[in-house]
């Protein structure tokens, strides 16, 4: 599966990248929300994992853009901080498929990603 | 040029003003050149340091990443740690590695986080955090305490406890939060000795930390906290009682209604709303006359929840007072708890006069709106 990961913390981004590659996925990593939006259009990933708090374009903006342009093609998992329940709710209203709260276990994320490995409608 | 100035000076015997200007310009130029050179050197040193820090950060990130997934890379289990031992001797690398470990610990949980903690201990980074707690600068002290809490260094709680009553507020805040994070309710024992006020914000923060501890907790010391000389400790104990619905200390909370500090009495009123018994309303009514307006309104709000018809009569005695907010709250409370609703107020002789009549209208509107909302629901 081709996965785009948008996370501003370099270490977390590298960790996610490492974990997902280990699971056999193709990973596109970015630390910038605007670049994430550009890469989504360019590389058409199957799944987008995005942090809520991102520079230039937030995780909510990314979710909204993905669900508007590719509602049946791409899934979105949002990563939120503790106490951001309202933002997560907003992300779900925008069409997010799942969420994970920081601190999170990379193994748990890996399991959640596997749920979306089933081929989606194109 | 200087020679020229000197020559002119020798010929004429005096020093023209224009020559002073030349000297000033020359001095300024020299100073400017020196300043530019200084800035250049400073920027170059800064850049070199920044580049080195980026390199250190990359090395630290790689090290952490390999430790996070060390169970999956069997062959590399010992290698990154060995590399870490050598690198942490460099104070700059240690600073960056610690910051990265703390950041990762905040974002990652589960087995990976445990491995991170193991790495932190193996590299003896906690010793440096402990050294920081000894620093004479409060911000370094606070940072050290925070670090020990994030990395869950439970063995060092005894070292942290004395800082819970430190004269510096920020050190105190970090120490109290660290103790509660590491020990849960047991950590609240610092309340026995704390002499400085525990701010409202800090109390909320501590309650939030406590909410992470789900297991059954004993509240053995709560009665002594309710008698503390530190009024903020009493307030905090009441917040705990309220959050955990500790009905067994109802009478102790009621006794706090006799405390000299109005804020303690206010919190007692609010707590009684959560753990009331059949005697609560009588206790509140008995103290009503001696309370501040603010606390009287708080009592009335509690009565709106727990009061009954038999509590209405006493309220008529206070309807004829000068405070409009109190009058309005009294009318609202009577209308809420009386079986006769607003009609009960007709017994009050001045109810048709201003401002009581207007207040009646307002409450009537509120009741209609409430009833309408309930019908719709």
XYZ file of C-alpha atoms in Angstrom:
499
model
C 0.000 0.000 0.000
C 1.244 3.517 -0.759
C 1.043 5.646 2.393
C 1.671 9.375 2.801
C 2.757 10.326 6.319
C 2.561 14.003 7.317
C 4.136 14.724 10.701
C 6.159 17.782 11.719
C 8.258 16.007 14.363
C 11.201 14.576 12.468
C 11.854 11.723 14.880
C 8.230 10.587 14.930
C 8.105 10.878 11.148
C 11.217 8.717 10.785
C 9.832 6.219 13.279
C 6.539 5.925 11.411
C 8.361 5.677 8.105
C 10.597 2.914 9.440
C 7.696 0.967 10.942
C 5.502 1.201 7.842
C 8.328 0.294 5.467
C 9.043 -2.710 7.687
C 5.410 -3.737 7.170
C 6.033 -3.657 3.428
C 4.358 -0.368 2.561
C 5.615 2.297 0.216
C 6.008 5.436 2.326
C 6.006 9.093 1.294
C 7.098 11.250 4.230
C 6.633 14.983 4.651
C 6.967 17.492 7.470
C 4.937 20.243 5.803
C 1.150 20.363 5.324
C 1.277 22.230 2.031
C 3.797 19.775 0.608
C 1.579 16.921 1.793
C -1.338 18.337 -0.219
C 0.865 18.646 -3.278
C 2.235 15.092 -2.939
C -1.263 13.678 -2.456
C -2.307 15.063 -5.857
C 0.946 14.022 -7.471
C 1.480 10.527 -6.046
C -2.098 9.476 -5.203
C -1.425 7.431 -2.030
C -3.933 4.833 -0.775
C -3.744 6.057 2.790
C -2.867 9.407 4.381
C -1.659 9.520 7.984
C -1.523 13.083 9.213
C -0.823 14.878 12.447
C -3.470 17.461 13.347
C -0.933 20.178 14.090
C 1.050 20.728 10.916
C 2.834 23.778 9.532
C 1.290 25.641 6.541
C -1.764 23.328 6.272
C -3.292 21.550 9.276
C -4.323 17.894 9.444
C -7.941 19.041 9.204
C -7.247 20.880 5.954
C -5.504 17.786 4.585
C -8.430 15.540 5.620
C -10.926 17.917 4.068
C -8.970 18.170 0.798
C -8.507 14.384 0.531
C -12.145 13.585 1.212
C -13.327 16.261 -1.191
C -11.110 15.191 -4.099
C -10.753 11.437 -3.535
C -13.669 10.348 -1.316
C -13.617 6.689 -2.398
C -9.978 6.293 -3.234
C -8.067 7.371 -0.126
C -8.377 6.703 3.592
C -7.244 9.149 6.269
C -5.936 8.441 9.763
C -5.415 11.519 11.948
C -2.901 11.683 14.772
C -4.031 13.922 17.611
C -2.566 15.069 20.898
C -4.114 14.364 24.295
C -7.165 16.497 24.989
C -7.879 17.276 21.330
C -11.175 15.353 21.309
C -13.053 18.241 19.695
C -10.563 18.444 16.855
C -10.794 14.681 16.312
C -14.574 15.018 16.154
C -14.155 17.742 13.543
C -11.797 15.484 11.584
C -14.429 12.719 11.592
C -17.033 15.198 10.391
C -14.688 16.013 7.528
C -14.468 12.327 6.661
C -11.453 10.947 8.568
C -11.583 7.143 8.761
C -9.668 6.590 12.000
C -7.580 8.408 14.586
C -4.792 7.660 16.997
C -3.847 9.689 20.068
C -0.327 10.650 21.110
C 1.421 8.987 22.826
C 0.765 6.018 20.538
C 2.367 2.664 20.042
C 3.901 2.194 16.557
C 2.640 -1.392 16.691
C -0.926 -0.177 17.273
C -0.636 2.178 14.319
C 0.676 -0.664 12.214
C -2.396 -2.754 13.130
C -4.731 0.126 12.316
C -3.046 0.600 8.951
C -3.549 -3.097 8.151
C -7.320 -2.532 8.357
C -7.066 -0.323 5.294
C -4.873 -2.701 3.328
C -8.010 -4.208 1.781
C -8.337 -2.878 -1.803
C -10.619 0.133 -2.050
C -13.038 1.140 -4.819
C -11.509 3.232 -7.588
C 45.718 61.812 5.944
C 46.646 61.920 9.634
C 50.125 63.108 8.682
C 48.534 65.831 6.577
C 46.395 66.914 9.533
C 49.484 67.002 11.773
C 51.401 69.032 9.141
C 48.583 71.559 8.766
C 48.417 71.807 12.540
C 52.164 72.548 12.719
C 51.919 75.211 9.979
C 48.897 77.071 11.244
C 49.410 76.536 14.971
C 45.754 75.636 15.452
C 43.528 72.606 14.627
C 40.634 73.400 12.226
C 37.189 71.882 12.924
C 37.151 70.062 9.568
C 40.117 67.975 10.756
C 38.213 66.856 13.835
C 35.507 65.679 11.460
C 38.050 63.619 9.521
C 39.217 61.955 12.723
C 35.626 61.157 13.758
C 34.881 59.680 10.314
C 38.028 57.534 10.441
C 37.236 56.276 13.949
C 33.666 55.465 12.887
C 34.888 53.586 9.815
C 37.310 51.534 11.919
C 34.559 50.755 14.428
C 32.212 49.740 11.619
C 34.809 47.436 10.098
C 35.431 45.891 13.518
C 31.684 45.458 14.113
C 31.190 43.826 10.687
C 34.152 41.536 11.320
C 32.747 40.633 14.739
C 29.288 39.916 13.316
C 30.867 37.810 10.549
C 32.863 35.735 13.015
C 29.842 35.407 15.336
C 27.555 34.244 12.511
C 30.175 31.806 11.272
C 30.605 30.319 14.785
C 26.825 30.156 15.189
C 26.418 28.445 11.803
C 29.140 25.960 12.608
C 27.437 25.205 15.941
C 24.046 24.886 14.231
C 25.469 22.500 11.636
C 27.101 20.426 14.371
C 23.811 20.391 16.302
C 21.931 19.204 13.193
C 24.491 16.403 12.807
C 24.146 15.529 16.502
C 20.337 15.558 16.182
C 20.486 13.181 13.219
C 22.799 10.837 15.098
C 20.522 11.016 18.165
C 17.423 10.358 16.037
C 19.048 7.339 14.394
C 20.135 6.014 17.754
C 16.629 6.405 19.193
C 15.016 4.905 16.127
C 17.230 1.855 16.288
C 16.481 1.431 19.984
C 12.740 1.821 19.366
C 12.798 -1.073 16.952
C 15.710 -2.981 18.476
C 13.554 -6.093 18.991
C 12.997 -6.231 15.265
C 16.672 -5.766 14.404
C 18.163 -8.605 16.410
C 21.704 -8.044 15.187
C 21.820 -4.403 16.139
C 20.531 -4.637 19.695
C 23.804 -3.797 21.438
C 25.462 -1.689 18.780
C 23.445 1.534 19.102
C 23.718 1.486 22.876
C 27.472 1.026 22.759
C 27.673 3.977 20.381
C 25.489 5.936 22.785
C 27.850 5.341 25.737
C 30.677 7.039 23.899
C 28.619 9.897 22.499
C 26.920 10.987 25.724
C 30.258 12.068 27.142
C 29.862 15.120 24.899
C 27.600 17.520 26.829
C 26.107 18.998 23.642
C 25.213 15.597 22.250
C 23.788 14.589 25.620
C 21.579 17.718 25.662
C 20.217 16.988 22.193
C 19.784 13.257 22.795
C 17.909 13.922 26.053
C 15.599 16.416 24.332
C 14.880 13.904 21.557
C 14.259 11.050 23.997
C 11.831 13.243 25.979
C 10.023 14.271 22.806
C 9.758 10.657 21.653
C 8.577 9.537 25.106
C 5.746 12.083 24.942
C 4.621 10.810 21.526
C 5.265 7.076 21.690
C 3.831 4.492 24.062
C 3.904 0.734 24.491
C 6.929 -1.527 24.235
C 8.880 1.042 22.191
C 8.500 3.603 24.971
C 9.719 1.062 27.516
C 12.829 0.460 25.408
C 13.370 4.198 25.293
C 13.235 4.346 29.081
C 15.683 1.459 29.269
C 18.070 3.293 26.958
C 17.752 6.468 29.064
C 18.720 4.529 32.176
C 21.506 2.580 30.490
C 23.113 5.821 29.351
C 22.733 7.161 32.926
C 20.956 10.257 31.646
C 18.878 10.374 34.838
C 22.068 11.223 36.761
C 22.324 14.413 34.719
C 18.659 15.199 35.360
C 19.361 14.780 39.074
C 22.327 17.131 38.779
C 20.016 19.647 37.113
C 17.627 19.488 40.075
C 20.548 20.665 42.207
C 21.229 23.685 40.000
C 21.037 27.153 41.524
C 18.953 28.313 38.537
C 15.233 27.623 38.963
C 14.592 26.919 35.271
C 17.261 24.198 35.159
C 15.914 22.749 38.393
C 12.359 22.690 36.962
C 13.603 21.101 33.739
C 15.398 18.345 35.681
C 12.252 17.578 37.689
C 10.116 17.517 34.554
C 12.585 15.169 32.860
C 12.496 12.684 35.759
C 8.688 12.694 35.603
C 8.462 12.204 31.832
C 10.925 9.324 31.994
C 8.992 7.831 34.953
C 12.019 7.612 37.249
C 10.037 6.310 40.246
C 13.182 5.474 42.241
C 13.924 9.166 42.666
C 10.591 10.304 44.130
C 12.185 10.839 47.547
C 14.604 13.287 45.964
C 11.757 15.155 44.247
C 9.465 15.441 47.319
C 11.344 18.311 49.087
C 10.966 20.454 45.947
C 7.155 20.276 46.312
C 7.443 23.107 48.840
C 10.180 25.071 47.070
C 10.008 28.893 47.325
C 10.037 29.180 43.523
C 6.535 28.593 42.174
C 7.611 26.959 38.900
C 9.940 24.514 40.643
C 7.129 23.704 43.046
C 4.643 23.156 40.190
C 6.979 20.768 38.364
C 7.843 18.842 41.537
C 4.200 18.409 42.588
C 3.177 17.337 39.080
C 6.129 14.905 38.936
C 5.284 13.281 42.288
C 1.623 12.799 41.344
C 2.536 11.513 37.879
C 4.896 8.964 39.423
C 2.861 7.907 42.452
C -0.778 8.836 41.883
C -2.822 9.491 45.042
C 0.004 8.223 47.229
C 2.072 11.120 45.923
C -0.404 13.600 47.381
C 1.281 13.142 50.749
C 3.195 16.318 49.925
C -0.032 18.102 50.881
C 0.789 17.292 54.528
C 3.740 19.623 54.450
C 3.211 22.159 51.681
C 3.158 25.695 53.051
C 2.866 27.688 49.808
C -0.526 28.017 48.085
C -1.402 25.390 45.462
C -2.956 27.521 42.693
C -6.299 26.660 41.108
C -4.562 25.940 37.814
C -2.098 23.610 39.533
C -4.952 21.817 41.306
C -6.684 21.195 37.971
C -3.404 19.931 36.518
C -2.913 17.556 39.456
C -6.501 16.295 39.219
C -5.897 15.628 35.530
C -2.791 13.577 36.385
C -4.785 11.698 39.028
C -7.463 10.806 36.482
C -4.866 8.542 34.811
C -4.833 6.328 37.900
C -7.863 4.077 37.670
C -7.176 1.668 40.526
C -8.954 1.977 43.865
C -7.245 4.628 45.917
C -7.418 5.158 49.651
C -8.042 8.668 50.894
C -6.686 8.221 54.403
C -5.170 11.675 54.729
C -8.026 13.675 53.304
C -9.498 14.498 56.721
C -6.220 16.009 57.906
C -5.912 18.003 54.635
C -9.343 19.464 55.385
C -7.836 20.893 58.575
C -4.655 22.181 56.969
C -3.330 25.621 57.849
C -2.841 26.102 54.092
C -6.294 27.034 52.813
C -5.432 25.966 49.215
C -4.813 22.420 50.523
C -8.308 22.406 52.045
C -9.787 23.546 48.718
C -7.837 20.874 46.837
C -8.945 18.168 49.296
C -12.543 19.244 48.703
C -12.035 19.041 44.926
C -10.793 15.453 45.389
C -13.804 14.692 47.616
C -16.131 16.143 45.012
C -14.546 14.278 42.082
C -14.614 10.972 43.958
C -17.982 11.474 45.687
C -16.571 10.850 49.160
C -19.859 10.820 51.100
C -18.095 9.591 54.242
C -16.521 13.009 54.802
C -19.740 15.007 54.397
C -19.570 16.274 58.004
C -15.923 17.324 57.627
C -16.886 19.335 54.553
C -19.796 20.889 56.431
C -17.335 21.852 59.181
C -15.345 23.762 56.541
C -18.368 26.083 56.293
C -17.077 27.602 59.542
C -13.647 28.393 58.059
C -12.589 32.038 58.164
C -11.559 32.092 54.456
C -14.575 32.780 52.163
C -12.964 30.825 49.292
C -12.809 27.702 51.479
C -16.461 28.128 52.413
C -17.407 28.626 48.754
C -15.661 25.395 47.754
C -17.369 23.623 50.687
C -20.764 24.789 49.365
C -19.934 23.551 45.855
C -18.632 20.230 47.221
C -21.772 19.678 49.284
C -23.731 19.837 46.037
C -21.905 16.632 44.997
C -22.052 14.698 48.273
C -25.235 15.921 49.944
C -27.223 14.038 52.549
C -30.594 14.724 54.162
C -28.879 17.122 56.601
C -27.098 19.250 53.995
C -29.860 21.798 53.367
C -30.312 22.434 57.112
C -26.572 23.018 57.520
C -26.510 25.434 54.591
C -29.584 27.342 55.778
C -28.126 27.683 59.272
C -25.037 29.407 57.856
C -26.771 31.430 55.141
C -27.193 34.619 57.192
C -23.469 34.801 58.036
C -22.233 34.337 54.481
C -20.998 36.881 51.920
C -23.417 37.723 49.070
C -21.311 35.661 46.688
C -21.476 32.594 48.935
C -25.176 33.143 49.615
C -25.799 32.939 45.880
C -23.710 29.747 45.760
C -25.835 28.257 48.570
C -29.013 29.126 46.671
C -27.670 27.447 43.541
C -27.061 24.282 45.580
C -30.574 24.531 46.992
C -31.927 24.699 43.434
C -30.572 21.149 43.061
C -31.079 19.616 46.470
C -33.756 21.839 48.115
C -37.408 20.935 48.653
C -40.638 22.723 49.498
C -39.680 22.844 53.181
C -36.699 25.093 52.340
C -38.851 27.778 50.704
C -40.049 29.591 53.855
C -36.570 30.589 54.978
C -35.914 32.278 51.639
C -38.804 34.709 52.097
C -36.884 36.228 55.044
C -34.154 37.385 52.652
C -36.226 38.524 49.673
C -36.382 42.076 51.005
C -32.680 42.937 50.633
C -30.633 45.473 48.614
C -28.773 43.119 46.290
C -30.565 42.518 42.989
C -28.508 39.461 42.082
C -29.401 37.863 45.403
C -33.099 38.806 45.005
C -33.194 37.303 41.517
C -31.448 34.099 42.648
C -33.866 33.792 45.564
C -36.882 34.134 43.240
C -35.368 31.620 40.796
C -34.661 29.158 43.623
C -38.164 29.442 45.082
C -39.695 28.990 41.622
C -37.462 25.953 41.023
C -38.016 24.021 44.233
C -41.510 25.034 45.328
C -44.366 22.758 44.383
C -46.378 25.872 43.571
C -43.624 27.264 41.303
C -43.973 31.055 40.806
C -47.299 31.203 42.609
C -45.446 30.566 45.865
C -43.986 34.074 45.556
C -47.383 35.709 45.812
C -47.052 35.292 49.571
C -44.327 37.967 49.493
C -46.046 41.340 50.197
C -43.893 43.474 47.820
C -43.922 41.075 44.863
C -45.908 43.496 42.664
C -43.443 46.347 43.305
C -40.279 47.091 41.294
C -37.869 45.397 40.920
C -39.479 42.147 42.192
C -42.269 42.316 39.578
C -39.721 42.601 36.735
C -37.692 39.768 38.207
C -40.832 37.609 38.375
C -41.403 38.295 34.663
C -37.841 37.284 33.858
C -38.072 34.025 35.801
C -41.491 33.330 34.255
C -39.883 33.652 30.821
C -37.081 31.307 31.855
C -39.569 28.691 33.086
C -41.628 28.900 29.879
C -38.493 28.523 27.787
C -37.363 25.533 29.894
C -40.756 23.844 29.653
C -40.877 24.415 25.912
C -37.399 22.922 25.523
C -38.493 19.867 27.546
C -41.607 19.384 25.406
C -39.492 19.564 22.253
C -37.047 17.123 23.735
